Structure formats: structure tokens, C-alpha cells
Tab-separated table of C-alpha atoms in Angstrom:
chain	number	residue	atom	x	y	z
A	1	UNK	CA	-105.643	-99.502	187.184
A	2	UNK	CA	-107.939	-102.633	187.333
A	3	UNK	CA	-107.518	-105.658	185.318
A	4	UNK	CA	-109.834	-104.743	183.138
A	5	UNK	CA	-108.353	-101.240	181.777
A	6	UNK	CA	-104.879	-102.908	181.922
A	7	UNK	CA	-106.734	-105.536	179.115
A	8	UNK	CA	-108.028	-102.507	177.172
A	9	UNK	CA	-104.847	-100.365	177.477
A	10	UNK	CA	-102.851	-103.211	175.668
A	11	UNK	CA	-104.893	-104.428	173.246
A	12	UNK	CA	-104.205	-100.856	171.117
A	13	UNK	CA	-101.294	-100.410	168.740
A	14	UNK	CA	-99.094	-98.880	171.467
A	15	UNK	CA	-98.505	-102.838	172.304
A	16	UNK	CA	-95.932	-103.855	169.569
A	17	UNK	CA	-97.536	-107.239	169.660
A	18	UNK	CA	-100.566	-105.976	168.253
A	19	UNK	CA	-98.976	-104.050	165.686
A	20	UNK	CA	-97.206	-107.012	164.500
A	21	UNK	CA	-100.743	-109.290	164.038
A	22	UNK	CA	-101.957	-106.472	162.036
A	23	UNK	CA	-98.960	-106.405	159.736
A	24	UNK	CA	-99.198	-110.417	159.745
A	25	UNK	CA	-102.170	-110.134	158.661
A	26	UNK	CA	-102.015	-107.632	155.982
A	27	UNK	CA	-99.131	-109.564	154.287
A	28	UNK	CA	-101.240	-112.653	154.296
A	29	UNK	CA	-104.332	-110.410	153.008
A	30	UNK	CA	-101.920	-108.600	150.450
A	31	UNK	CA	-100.904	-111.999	149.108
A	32	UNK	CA	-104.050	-113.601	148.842
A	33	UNK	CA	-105.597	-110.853	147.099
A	34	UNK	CA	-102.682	-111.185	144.696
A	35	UNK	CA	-103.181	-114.889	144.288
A	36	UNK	CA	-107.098	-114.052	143.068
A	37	UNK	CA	-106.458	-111.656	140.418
A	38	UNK	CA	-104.126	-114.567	139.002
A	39	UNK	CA	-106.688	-116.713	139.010
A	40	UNK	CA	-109.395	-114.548	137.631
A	41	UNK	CA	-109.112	-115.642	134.341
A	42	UNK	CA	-111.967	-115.807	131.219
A	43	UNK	CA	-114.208	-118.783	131.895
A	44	UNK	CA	-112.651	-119.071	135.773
A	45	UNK	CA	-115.516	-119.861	137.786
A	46	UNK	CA	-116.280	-117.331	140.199
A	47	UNK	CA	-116.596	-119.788	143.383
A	48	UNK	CA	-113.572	-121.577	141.967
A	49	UNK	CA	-111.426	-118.408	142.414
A	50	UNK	CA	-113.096	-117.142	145.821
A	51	UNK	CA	-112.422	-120.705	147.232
A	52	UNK	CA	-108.873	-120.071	146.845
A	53	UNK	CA	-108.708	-116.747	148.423
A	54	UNK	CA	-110.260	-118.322	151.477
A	55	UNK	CA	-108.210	-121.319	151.704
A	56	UNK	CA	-105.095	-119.369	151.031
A	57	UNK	CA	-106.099	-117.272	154.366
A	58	UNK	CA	-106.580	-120.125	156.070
A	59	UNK	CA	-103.731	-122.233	155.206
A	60	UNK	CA	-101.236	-119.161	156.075
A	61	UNK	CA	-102.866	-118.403	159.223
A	62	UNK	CA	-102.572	-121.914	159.840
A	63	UNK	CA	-99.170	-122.079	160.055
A	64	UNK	CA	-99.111	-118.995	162.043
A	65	UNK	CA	-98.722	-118.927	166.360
A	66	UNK	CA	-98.868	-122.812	166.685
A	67	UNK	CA	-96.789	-123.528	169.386
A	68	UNK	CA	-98.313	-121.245	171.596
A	69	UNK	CA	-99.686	-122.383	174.898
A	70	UNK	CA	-103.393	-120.093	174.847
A	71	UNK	CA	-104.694	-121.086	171.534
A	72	UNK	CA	-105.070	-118.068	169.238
A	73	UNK	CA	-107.903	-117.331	166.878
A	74	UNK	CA	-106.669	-116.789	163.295
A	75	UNK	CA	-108.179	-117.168	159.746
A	76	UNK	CA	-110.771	-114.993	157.719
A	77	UNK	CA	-111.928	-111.602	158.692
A	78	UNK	CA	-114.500	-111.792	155.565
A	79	UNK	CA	-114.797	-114.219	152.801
A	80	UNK	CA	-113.911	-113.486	149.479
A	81	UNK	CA	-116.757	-111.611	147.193
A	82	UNK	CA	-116.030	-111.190	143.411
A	83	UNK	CA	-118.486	-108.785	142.489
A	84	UNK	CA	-118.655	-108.329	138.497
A	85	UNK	CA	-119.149	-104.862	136.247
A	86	UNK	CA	-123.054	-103.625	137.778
A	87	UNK	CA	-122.787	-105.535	140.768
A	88	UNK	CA	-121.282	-103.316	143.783
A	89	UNK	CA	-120.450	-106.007	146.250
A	90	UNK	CA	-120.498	-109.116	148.640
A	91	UNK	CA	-121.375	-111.782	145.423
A	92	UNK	CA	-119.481	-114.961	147.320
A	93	UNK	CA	-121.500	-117.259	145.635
A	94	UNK	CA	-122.491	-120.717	146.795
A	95	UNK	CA	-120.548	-124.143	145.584
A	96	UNK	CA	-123.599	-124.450	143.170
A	97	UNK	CA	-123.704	-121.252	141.393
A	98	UNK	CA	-122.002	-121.548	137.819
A	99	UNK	CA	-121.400	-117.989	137.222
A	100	UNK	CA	-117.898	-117.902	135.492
A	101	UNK	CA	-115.741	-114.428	134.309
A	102	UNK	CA	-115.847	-113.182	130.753
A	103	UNK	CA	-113.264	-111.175	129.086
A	104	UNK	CA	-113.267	-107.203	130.003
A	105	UNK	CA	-115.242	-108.137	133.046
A	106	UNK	CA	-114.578	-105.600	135.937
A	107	UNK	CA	-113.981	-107.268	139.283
A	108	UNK	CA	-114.108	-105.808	142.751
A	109	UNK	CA	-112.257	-108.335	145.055
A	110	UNK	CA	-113.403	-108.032	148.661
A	111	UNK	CA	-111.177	-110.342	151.717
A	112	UNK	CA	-110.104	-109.981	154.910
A	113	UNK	CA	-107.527	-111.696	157.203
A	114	UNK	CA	-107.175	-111.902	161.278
A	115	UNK	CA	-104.853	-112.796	163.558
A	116	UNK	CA	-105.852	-113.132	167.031
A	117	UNK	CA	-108.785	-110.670	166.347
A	118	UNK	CA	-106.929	-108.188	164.721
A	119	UNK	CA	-108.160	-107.464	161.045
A	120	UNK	CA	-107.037	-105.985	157.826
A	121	UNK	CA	-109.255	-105.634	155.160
A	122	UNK	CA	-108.862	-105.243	151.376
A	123	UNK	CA	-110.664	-104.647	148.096
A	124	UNK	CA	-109.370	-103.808	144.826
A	125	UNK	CA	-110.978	-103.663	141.200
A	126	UNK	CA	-109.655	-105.020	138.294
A	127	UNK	CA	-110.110	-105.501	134.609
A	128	UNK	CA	-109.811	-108.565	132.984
A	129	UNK	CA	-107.864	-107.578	129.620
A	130	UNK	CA	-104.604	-106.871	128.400
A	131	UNK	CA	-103.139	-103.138	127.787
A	132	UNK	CA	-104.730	-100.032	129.741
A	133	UNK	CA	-107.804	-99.593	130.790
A	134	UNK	CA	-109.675	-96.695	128.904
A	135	UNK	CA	-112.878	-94.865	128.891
A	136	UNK	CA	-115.231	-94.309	131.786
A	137	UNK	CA	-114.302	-97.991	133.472
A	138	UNK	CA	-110.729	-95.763	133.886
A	139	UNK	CA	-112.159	-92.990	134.927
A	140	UNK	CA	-114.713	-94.842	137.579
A	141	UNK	CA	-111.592	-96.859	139.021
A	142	UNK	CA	-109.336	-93.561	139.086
A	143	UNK	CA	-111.876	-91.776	141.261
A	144	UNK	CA	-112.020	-94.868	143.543
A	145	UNK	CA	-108.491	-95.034	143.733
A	146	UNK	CA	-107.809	-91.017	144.081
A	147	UNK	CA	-110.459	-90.956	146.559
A	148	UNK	CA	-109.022	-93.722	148.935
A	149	UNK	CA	-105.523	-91.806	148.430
A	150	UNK	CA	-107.044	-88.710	149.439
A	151	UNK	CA	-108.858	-90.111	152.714
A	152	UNK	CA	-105.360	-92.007	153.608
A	153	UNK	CA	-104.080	-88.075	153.891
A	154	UNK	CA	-107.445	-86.937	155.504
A	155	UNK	CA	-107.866	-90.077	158.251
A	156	UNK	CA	-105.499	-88.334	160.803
A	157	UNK	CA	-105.232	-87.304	164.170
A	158	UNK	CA	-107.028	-84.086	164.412
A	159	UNK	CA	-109.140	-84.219	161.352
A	160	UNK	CA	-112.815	-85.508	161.507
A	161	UNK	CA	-115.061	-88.372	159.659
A	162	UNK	CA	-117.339	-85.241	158.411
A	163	UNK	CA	-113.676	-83.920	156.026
A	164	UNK	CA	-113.272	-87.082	155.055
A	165	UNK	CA	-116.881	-87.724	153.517
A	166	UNK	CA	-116.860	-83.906	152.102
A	167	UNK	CA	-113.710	-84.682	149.955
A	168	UNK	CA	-114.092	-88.120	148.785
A	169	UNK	CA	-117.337	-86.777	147.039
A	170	UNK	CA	-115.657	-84.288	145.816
A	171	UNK	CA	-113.088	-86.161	144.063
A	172	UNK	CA	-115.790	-88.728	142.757
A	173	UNK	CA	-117.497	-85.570	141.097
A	174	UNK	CA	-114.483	-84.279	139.297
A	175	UNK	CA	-114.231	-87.746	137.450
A	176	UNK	CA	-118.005	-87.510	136.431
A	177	UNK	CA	-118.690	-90.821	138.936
A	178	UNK	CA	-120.626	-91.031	142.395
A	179	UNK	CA	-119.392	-92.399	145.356
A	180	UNK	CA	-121.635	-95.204	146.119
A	181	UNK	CA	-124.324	-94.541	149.059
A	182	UNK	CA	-124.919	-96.311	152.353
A	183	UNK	CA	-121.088	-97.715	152.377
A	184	UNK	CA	-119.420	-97.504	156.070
A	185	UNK	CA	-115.716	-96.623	156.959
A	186	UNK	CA	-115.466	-98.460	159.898
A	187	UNK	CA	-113.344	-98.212	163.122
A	188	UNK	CA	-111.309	-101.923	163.518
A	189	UNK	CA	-110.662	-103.046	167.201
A	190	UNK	CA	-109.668	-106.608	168.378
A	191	UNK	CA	-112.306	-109.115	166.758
A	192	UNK	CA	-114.873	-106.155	166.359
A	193	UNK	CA	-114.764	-105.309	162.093
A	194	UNK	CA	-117.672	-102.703	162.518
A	195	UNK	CA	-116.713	-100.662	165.344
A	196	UNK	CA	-118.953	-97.315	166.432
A	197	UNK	CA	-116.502	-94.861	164.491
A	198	UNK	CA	-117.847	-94.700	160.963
A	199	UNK	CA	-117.031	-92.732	157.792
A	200	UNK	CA	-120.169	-92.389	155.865
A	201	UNK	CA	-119.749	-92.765	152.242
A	202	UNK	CA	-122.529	-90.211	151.128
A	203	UNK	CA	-124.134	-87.559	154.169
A	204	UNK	CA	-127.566	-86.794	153.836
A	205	UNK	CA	-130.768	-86.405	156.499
A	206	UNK	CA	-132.046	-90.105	156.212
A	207	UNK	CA	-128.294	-90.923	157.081
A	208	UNK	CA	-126.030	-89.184	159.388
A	209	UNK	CA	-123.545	-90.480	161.584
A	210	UNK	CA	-122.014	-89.264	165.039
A	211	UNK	CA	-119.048	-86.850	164.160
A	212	UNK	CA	-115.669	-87.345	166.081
A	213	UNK	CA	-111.862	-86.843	165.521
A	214	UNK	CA	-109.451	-89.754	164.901
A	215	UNK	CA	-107.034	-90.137	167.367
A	216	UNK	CA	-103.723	-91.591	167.345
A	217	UNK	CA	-103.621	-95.686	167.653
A	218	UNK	CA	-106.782	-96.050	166.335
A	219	UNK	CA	-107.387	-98.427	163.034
A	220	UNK	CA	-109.639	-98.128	160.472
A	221	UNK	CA	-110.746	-99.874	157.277
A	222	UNK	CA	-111.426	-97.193	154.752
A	223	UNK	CA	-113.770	-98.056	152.252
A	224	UNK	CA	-114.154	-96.503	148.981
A	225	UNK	CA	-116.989	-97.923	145.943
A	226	UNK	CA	-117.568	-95.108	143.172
A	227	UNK	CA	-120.226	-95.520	139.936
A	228	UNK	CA	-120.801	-94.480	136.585
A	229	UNK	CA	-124.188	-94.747	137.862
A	230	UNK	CA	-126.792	-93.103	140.284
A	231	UNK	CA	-124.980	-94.738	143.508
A	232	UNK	CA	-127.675	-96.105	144.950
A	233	UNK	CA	-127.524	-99.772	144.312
A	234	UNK	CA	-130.315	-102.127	144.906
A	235	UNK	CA	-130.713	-105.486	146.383
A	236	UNK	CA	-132.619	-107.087	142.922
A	237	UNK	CA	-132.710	-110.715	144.751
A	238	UNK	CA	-132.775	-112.158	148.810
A	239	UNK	CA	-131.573	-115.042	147.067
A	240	UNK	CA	-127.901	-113.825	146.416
A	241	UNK	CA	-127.372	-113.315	149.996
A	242	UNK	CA	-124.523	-115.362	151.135
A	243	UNK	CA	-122.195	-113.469	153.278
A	244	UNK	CA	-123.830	-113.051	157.077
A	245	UNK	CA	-122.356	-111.860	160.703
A	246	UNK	CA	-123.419	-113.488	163.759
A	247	UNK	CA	-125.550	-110.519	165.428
A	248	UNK	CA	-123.876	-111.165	169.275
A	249	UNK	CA	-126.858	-109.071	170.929
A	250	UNK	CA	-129.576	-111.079	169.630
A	251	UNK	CA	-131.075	-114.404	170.989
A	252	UNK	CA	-134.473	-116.418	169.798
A	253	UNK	CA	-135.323	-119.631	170.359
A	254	UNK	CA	-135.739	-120.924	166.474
A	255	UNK	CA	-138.340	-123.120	165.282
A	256	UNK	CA	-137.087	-125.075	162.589
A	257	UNK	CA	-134.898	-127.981	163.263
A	258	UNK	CA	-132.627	-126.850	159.979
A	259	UNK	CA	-131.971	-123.632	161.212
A	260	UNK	CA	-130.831	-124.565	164.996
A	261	UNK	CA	-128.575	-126.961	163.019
A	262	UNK	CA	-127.075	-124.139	161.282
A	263	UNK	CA	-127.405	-121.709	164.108
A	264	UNK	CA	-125.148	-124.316	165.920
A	265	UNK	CA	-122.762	-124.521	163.251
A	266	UNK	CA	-122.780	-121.028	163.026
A	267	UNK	CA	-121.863	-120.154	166.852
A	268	UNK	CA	-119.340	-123.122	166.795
A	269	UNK	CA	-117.429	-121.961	163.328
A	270	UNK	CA	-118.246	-118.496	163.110
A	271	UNK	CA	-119.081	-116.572	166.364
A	272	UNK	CA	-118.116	-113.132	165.646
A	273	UNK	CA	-117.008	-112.386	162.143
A	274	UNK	CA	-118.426	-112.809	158.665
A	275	UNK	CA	-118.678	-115.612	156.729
A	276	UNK	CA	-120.001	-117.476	153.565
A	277	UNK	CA	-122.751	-119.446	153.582
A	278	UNK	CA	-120.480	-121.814	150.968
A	279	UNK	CA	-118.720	-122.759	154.547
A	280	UNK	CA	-122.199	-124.625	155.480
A	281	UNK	CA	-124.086	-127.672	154.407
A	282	UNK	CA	-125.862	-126.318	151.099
A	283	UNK	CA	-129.537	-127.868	151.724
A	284	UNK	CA	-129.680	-126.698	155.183
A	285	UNK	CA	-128.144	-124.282	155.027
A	286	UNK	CA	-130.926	-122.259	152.746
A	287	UNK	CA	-133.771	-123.295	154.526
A	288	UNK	CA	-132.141	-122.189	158.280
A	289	UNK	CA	-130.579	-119.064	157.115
A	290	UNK	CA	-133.901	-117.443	156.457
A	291	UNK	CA	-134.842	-118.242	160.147
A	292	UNK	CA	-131.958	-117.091	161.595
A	293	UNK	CA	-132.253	-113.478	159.525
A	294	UNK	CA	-135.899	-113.005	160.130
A	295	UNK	CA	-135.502	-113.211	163.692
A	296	UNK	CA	-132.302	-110.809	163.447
A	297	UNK	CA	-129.808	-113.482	165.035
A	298	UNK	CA	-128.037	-112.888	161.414
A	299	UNK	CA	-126.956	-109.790	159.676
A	300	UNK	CA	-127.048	-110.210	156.054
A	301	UNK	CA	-123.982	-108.535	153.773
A	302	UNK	CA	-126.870	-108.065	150.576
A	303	UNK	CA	-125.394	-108.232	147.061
A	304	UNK	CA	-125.986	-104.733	145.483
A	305	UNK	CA	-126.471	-104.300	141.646
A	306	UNK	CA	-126.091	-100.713	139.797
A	307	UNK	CA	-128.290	-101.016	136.814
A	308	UNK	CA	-127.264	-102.821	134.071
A	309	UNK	CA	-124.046	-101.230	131.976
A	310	UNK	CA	-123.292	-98.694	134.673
A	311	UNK	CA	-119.606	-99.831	136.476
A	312	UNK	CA	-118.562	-99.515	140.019
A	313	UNK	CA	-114.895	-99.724	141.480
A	314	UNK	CA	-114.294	-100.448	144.968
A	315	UNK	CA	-111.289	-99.967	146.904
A	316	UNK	CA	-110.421	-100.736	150.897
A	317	UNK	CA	-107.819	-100.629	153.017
A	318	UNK	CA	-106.497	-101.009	156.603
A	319	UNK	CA	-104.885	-97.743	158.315
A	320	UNK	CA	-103.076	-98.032	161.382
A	321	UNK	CA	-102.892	-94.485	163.050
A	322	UNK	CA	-99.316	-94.512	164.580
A	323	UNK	CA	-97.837	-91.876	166.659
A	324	UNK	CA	-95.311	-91.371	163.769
A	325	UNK	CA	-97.942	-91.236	161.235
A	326	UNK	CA	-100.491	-92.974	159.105
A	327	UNK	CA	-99.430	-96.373	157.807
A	328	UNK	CA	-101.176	-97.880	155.021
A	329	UNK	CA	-101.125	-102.154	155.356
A	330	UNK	CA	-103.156	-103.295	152.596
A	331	UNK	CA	-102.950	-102.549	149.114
A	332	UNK	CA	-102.251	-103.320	145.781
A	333	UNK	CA	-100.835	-102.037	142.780
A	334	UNK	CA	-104.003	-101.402	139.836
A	335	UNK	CA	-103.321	-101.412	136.010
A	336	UNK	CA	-102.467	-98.620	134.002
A	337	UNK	CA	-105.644	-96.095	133.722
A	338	UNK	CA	-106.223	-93.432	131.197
A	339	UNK	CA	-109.031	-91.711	132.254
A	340	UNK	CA	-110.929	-89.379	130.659
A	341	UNK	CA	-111.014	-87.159	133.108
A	342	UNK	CA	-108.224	-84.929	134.684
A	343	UNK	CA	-108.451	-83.754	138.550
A	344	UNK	CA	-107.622	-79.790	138.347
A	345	UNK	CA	-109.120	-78.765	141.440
A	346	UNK	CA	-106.591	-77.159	143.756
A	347	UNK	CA	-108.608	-78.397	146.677
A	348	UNK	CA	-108.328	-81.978	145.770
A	349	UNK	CA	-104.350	-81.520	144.755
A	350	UNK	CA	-103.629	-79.726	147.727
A	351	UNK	CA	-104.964	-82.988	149.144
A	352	UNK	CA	-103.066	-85.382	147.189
A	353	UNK	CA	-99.783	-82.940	148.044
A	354	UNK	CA	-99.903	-84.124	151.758
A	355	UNK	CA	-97.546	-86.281	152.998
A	356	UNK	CA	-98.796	-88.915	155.535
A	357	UNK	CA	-95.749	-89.083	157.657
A	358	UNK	CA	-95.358	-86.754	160.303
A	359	UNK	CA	-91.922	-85.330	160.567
A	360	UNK	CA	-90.398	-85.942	164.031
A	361	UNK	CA	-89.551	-82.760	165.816
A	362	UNK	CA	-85.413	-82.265	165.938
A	363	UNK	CA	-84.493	-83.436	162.904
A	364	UNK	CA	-84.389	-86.971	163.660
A	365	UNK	CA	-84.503	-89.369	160.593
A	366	UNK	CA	-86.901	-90.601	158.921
A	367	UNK	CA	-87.961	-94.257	158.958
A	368	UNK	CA	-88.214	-95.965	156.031
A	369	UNK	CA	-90.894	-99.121	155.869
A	370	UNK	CA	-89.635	-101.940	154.652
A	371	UNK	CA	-90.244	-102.912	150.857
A	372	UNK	CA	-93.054	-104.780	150.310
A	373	UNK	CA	-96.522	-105.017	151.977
A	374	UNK	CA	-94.846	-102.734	155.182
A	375	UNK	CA	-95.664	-99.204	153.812
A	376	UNK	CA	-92.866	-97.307	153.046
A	377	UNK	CA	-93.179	-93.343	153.575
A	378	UNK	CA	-95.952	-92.161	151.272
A	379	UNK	CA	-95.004	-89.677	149.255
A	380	UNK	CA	-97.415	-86.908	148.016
A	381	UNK	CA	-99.374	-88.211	144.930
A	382	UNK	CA	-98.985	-86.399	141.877
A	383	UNK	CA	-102.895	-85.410	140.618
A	384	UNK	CA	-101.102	-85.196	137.103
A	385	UNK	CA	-100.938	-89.390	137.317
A	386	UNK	CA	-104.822	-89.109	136.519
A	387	UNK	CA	-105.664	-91.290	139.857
A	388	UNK	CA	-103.556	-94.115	138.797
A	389	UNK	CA	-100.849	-94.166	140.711
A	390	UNK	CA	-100.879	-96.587	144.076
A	391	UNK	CA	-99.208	-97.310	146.954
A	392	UNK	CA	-97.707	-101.314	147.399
């Protein structure tokens, strides 16, 4: 075996090591996230509150693998975006912006968390008000939420990206919603948050993807945004654009001054992941970015907006594929929902009836998880919660 295979053989989860960054980083993830919806208050401003997500990530992280003697990367995977009611994702708005949260506001939180490359992801919706949450904004967050719990059974060894677009639609359509179009499930490896593998939110012949299996130690980040709308969101202004990804197989020599400042920064801060633009000088920053994306040396994360009173719900999370099942790392609890909308389709509770454990041959135990942001076994959901129950 030659160096190189021995570097890709280990760098899976059948190295314990690499198990345990993921889990490191999901708990830091998990508790950041938490830390956000406390602060996501009426009249917080929205900046305010993602600047603490951040820093939270980065202060944990911090502390993490100091004393090591080969310096390990460790920090954000992707900056926090609070994306309000019509708007579907990636608003991480810039220190200037003065946009604050209002009372009954629905939030989709959006973070992610590395250690040494390895990446869990999160997003969660919530709605800023006391007591449950009613009416269609239930019914578009229980479709999210039963949809993510039904591709957690369907993202398996054996089963295929194709099932897992089929039923999520499915599931969207029995709570009157949409899932929300051009949205990628993507395969996680080692500093790579977009890998090849995808899980197309919405198949049709402008977009298809490659088919394939999943197969045992893989990872993915499945991500799940439902509407009360058409789901097909539109970028309403270039302007919003604040999230970007260094795009490693592109090179131009830039013009500007400004933007081979920032293009500098950029490769020095940010090489490989995504990051806010809020991370860079302001005045600069605007006038290099748009050099940088026209020339394709940046991809842009584009804030989407559903028209005006329609809601979206978003939810991800980070699946490790392990040889004794499918083990769910980031999550978090949502409020109580009372949808309008009941799921009585035997396809979709014959879904929600899997387990996603598999039993060992011989009648050896069963592991428990531990409590807490380790997932314990997950039990089959019960459709008759009305998509609001969740896994910790």
C-alpha cells in the first residue's frame, strides 16, 4: 500500500481519531447553536447574535488540541446565517447592517464547526414566541423536521440518493409545503464540505445528479429547507451576498489593488472553507469581492427570498455512517408544533417506523450513546407526533 492510500485509508471513520473530531465538533456545533436561539431575542440585532455563534466556535475550538506538536486546523466550517420568515438562507449580514428580530419572526440558524478538517453542520428553525407554534409556520417546520427524520432512516448503506429525494418530497406534500429547489445533500470528507456525493433536494431535467449507494463510513450533511411557497427562491439583491468559498481550482491575476488585498486575506484566513465577509475589512472588502466573484476565484453562498408572507424551515444535520449504524451528531430539540396537517400515508410511516441501528448478528447488546449531543439509539418516530418530535 503506498503512502498515499495508507493517508486516505485513515482519514475515514474506521480511524477512531476521526470519529472523535467529528463528535468534538458536533458538541461544540450543538452548543453554539443553542447559545443563538438564547440570544435571538425581539430587537436582538441580527449580526449581534451571529457574532456570537462564530466566536463561540472559535473560542471552543480554541481551547481544543493545543499542545500538540503538528498544529491542527480548527474553528468554523460556515459562519452563522440567521435567515428570517421569506428569506431561505445564508443572510450573515455585515457589521453595518441594522436588521434586528421582531416578535413571531421565524429563524433558520445555519453554523458549522471543524476540527482538523472534519465538519459537522447544523441548521434549525425557530419561532420567536412563547406557547406552540400553530398554523401553517407548524405545519412548514413539521415537514422540515419529518422529512430530515425520514432521510436519517433512508441515508444507509444500501439505499441510494435517488430514495432519499423521492421521499422527502413526499413528506413535504402531505403537509401542503414544498421542499425547497436547488438545495444539495452533500458528502463531508476531511476539509472538503461539498464533496461529489449529493442528495438533490428537488429532481427534475435541468437538474439531475449522478446516482450512487451510500456506503458504510461515509458522512454526510443532510439538508432539508421546505416552503409554504412555490420553492423556488430568488436571489432579489447581489448586494446581500456575504458568505463566499475560496474556489481552490481557479487562479486570475486580479486587477484591482482592493481585491488582491482581500484575495490575500482571503487565502491567508480562509483557504478552503466558507466564510463571512463580516471577517474582512468592510470598505475593501466590497469593492474586491466583486473582482474576486466575477473572475470565479469566489463562490458566492446567495441569500434566497420566498416571496413575501410565504415561510420556509430549514433543517441540517451531520450523519456519520458507522458499521453499527447511522449516528445522528447534530441536532436540536424544536418547540412544540401543532400542525395542521396529519401524515397518514403508510409509505411515509413505514418510514418513520425504521429504526436506524442495525442489530448486531448473535444477540449481542445493544450500545447505548451517551446522553447528550452523542446520539443515543434512535428509536422509530411515531407519525402520530405530527413531525414534532426530535432527536437531541
Amino acid at each position: 500500500m503506498s503512502d498515499d492510500e495508507r493517508e486516505e485509508k485513515e482519514l475515514d471513520l474506521t480511524s477512531p481519531d476521526v470519529v472523535t473530531k467529528y463528535k468534538s465538533a458536533a458538541e461544540i456545533v450543538n452548543k453554539a447553536l443553542q447559545l443563538v436561539i438564547s440570544e435571538c431575542k425581539p430587537k436582538a440585532k441580527v449580526v449581534d447574535v451571529c457574532e456570537k455563534g462564530d466566536s463561540f466556535i472559535r473560542e471552543q475550538t480554541g481551547n481544543m488540541y493545543k499542545n500538540v506538536k503538528k498544529k491542527i486546523e480548527r474553528g468554523v466550517a460556515f459562519p452563522t446565517c440567521i435567515s428570517v420568515n421569506n428569506t431561505v438562507c445564508h443572510f450573515s449580514p455585515l457589521a453595518s447592517d441594522e436588521t434586528v428580530l421582531e416578535e413571531g419572526d421565524i429563524l433558520k440558524i445555519d453554523m458549522g464547526c471543524h476540527i482538523d478538517g472534519f465538519i459537522a453542520v447544523v441548521a434549525h428553525t425557530h419561532v420567536l414566541q412563547e406557547g406552540p407554534v400553530t398554523g401553517r409556520a407548524a405545519d412548514v417546520i413539521a415537514a422540515a423536521n419529518t422529512a430530515a427524520e425520514v432521510a436519517l432512516r433512508l441515508v444507509r448503506p444500501g439505499k441510494n440518493n435517488k430514495d432519499v429525494t423521492e421521499a422527502i418530497n413526499k413528506v413535504a406534500a402531505a403537509y401542503d409545503c414544498k421542499i425547497v429547489e436547488g438545495v444539495l445533500s452533500h458528502q463531508l470528507k476531511q476539509f472538503v464540505i461539498d464533496g461529489n456525493k449529493v442528495i438533490i433536494s428537488v429532481s427534475n431535467p435541468d437538474t439531475k445528479v449522478d446516482e450512487f449507494e451510500f456506503e458504510e463510513n461515509e458522512v454526510y450533511a443532510i439538508d432539508i429547507v421546505t416552503s409554504t411557497g412555490e420553492g423556488k427562491p430568488k436571489l432579489l439583491d447581489e448586494k446581500q451576498t456575504t458568505v463566499y468559498k475560496r474556489a481552490v481550482d481557479k487562479n486570475y491575476h486580479l486587477k484591482m489593488k482592493a481585491s488582491r488585498f482581500i484575495f490575500s486575506e482571503i487565502n491567508q484566513k480562509f483557504p478552503i472553507l466558507p466564510f463571512s465577509a463580516r471577517a474582512l475589512e468592510e470598505k475593501r472588502a466590497r469593492l474586491g469581492l466583486v473582482e474576486c466573484v466575477n473572475h470565479e476565484l469566489l463562490q458566492p453562498y446567495p441569500v434566497l427570498h420566498e416571496k413575501p408572507g410565504d415561510y420556509a424551515a430549514h433543517i441540517k444535520f451531520t450523519v456519520l455512517l458507522m458499521p453499527n449504524g447511522s449516528d445522528r451528531i447534530t441536532s436540536h430539540s424544536l418547540q412544540e408544533l401543532q400542525p395542521t396537517k396529519t401524515i397518514d400515508d403508510p409509505e411515509i410511516k413505514a418510514w418513520l417506523a425504521l429504526g436506524t441501528k442495525t442489530k448486531k448478528k448473535g444477540g449481542g447488546k445493544k450500545k447505548k450513546g451517551k446522553k447528550g449531543t452523542e446520539s443515543a439509539e434512535t428509536e422509530p418516530m411515531d407519525a402520530t407526533t405530527n413531525g414534532a418530535e426530535s432527536q437531541e
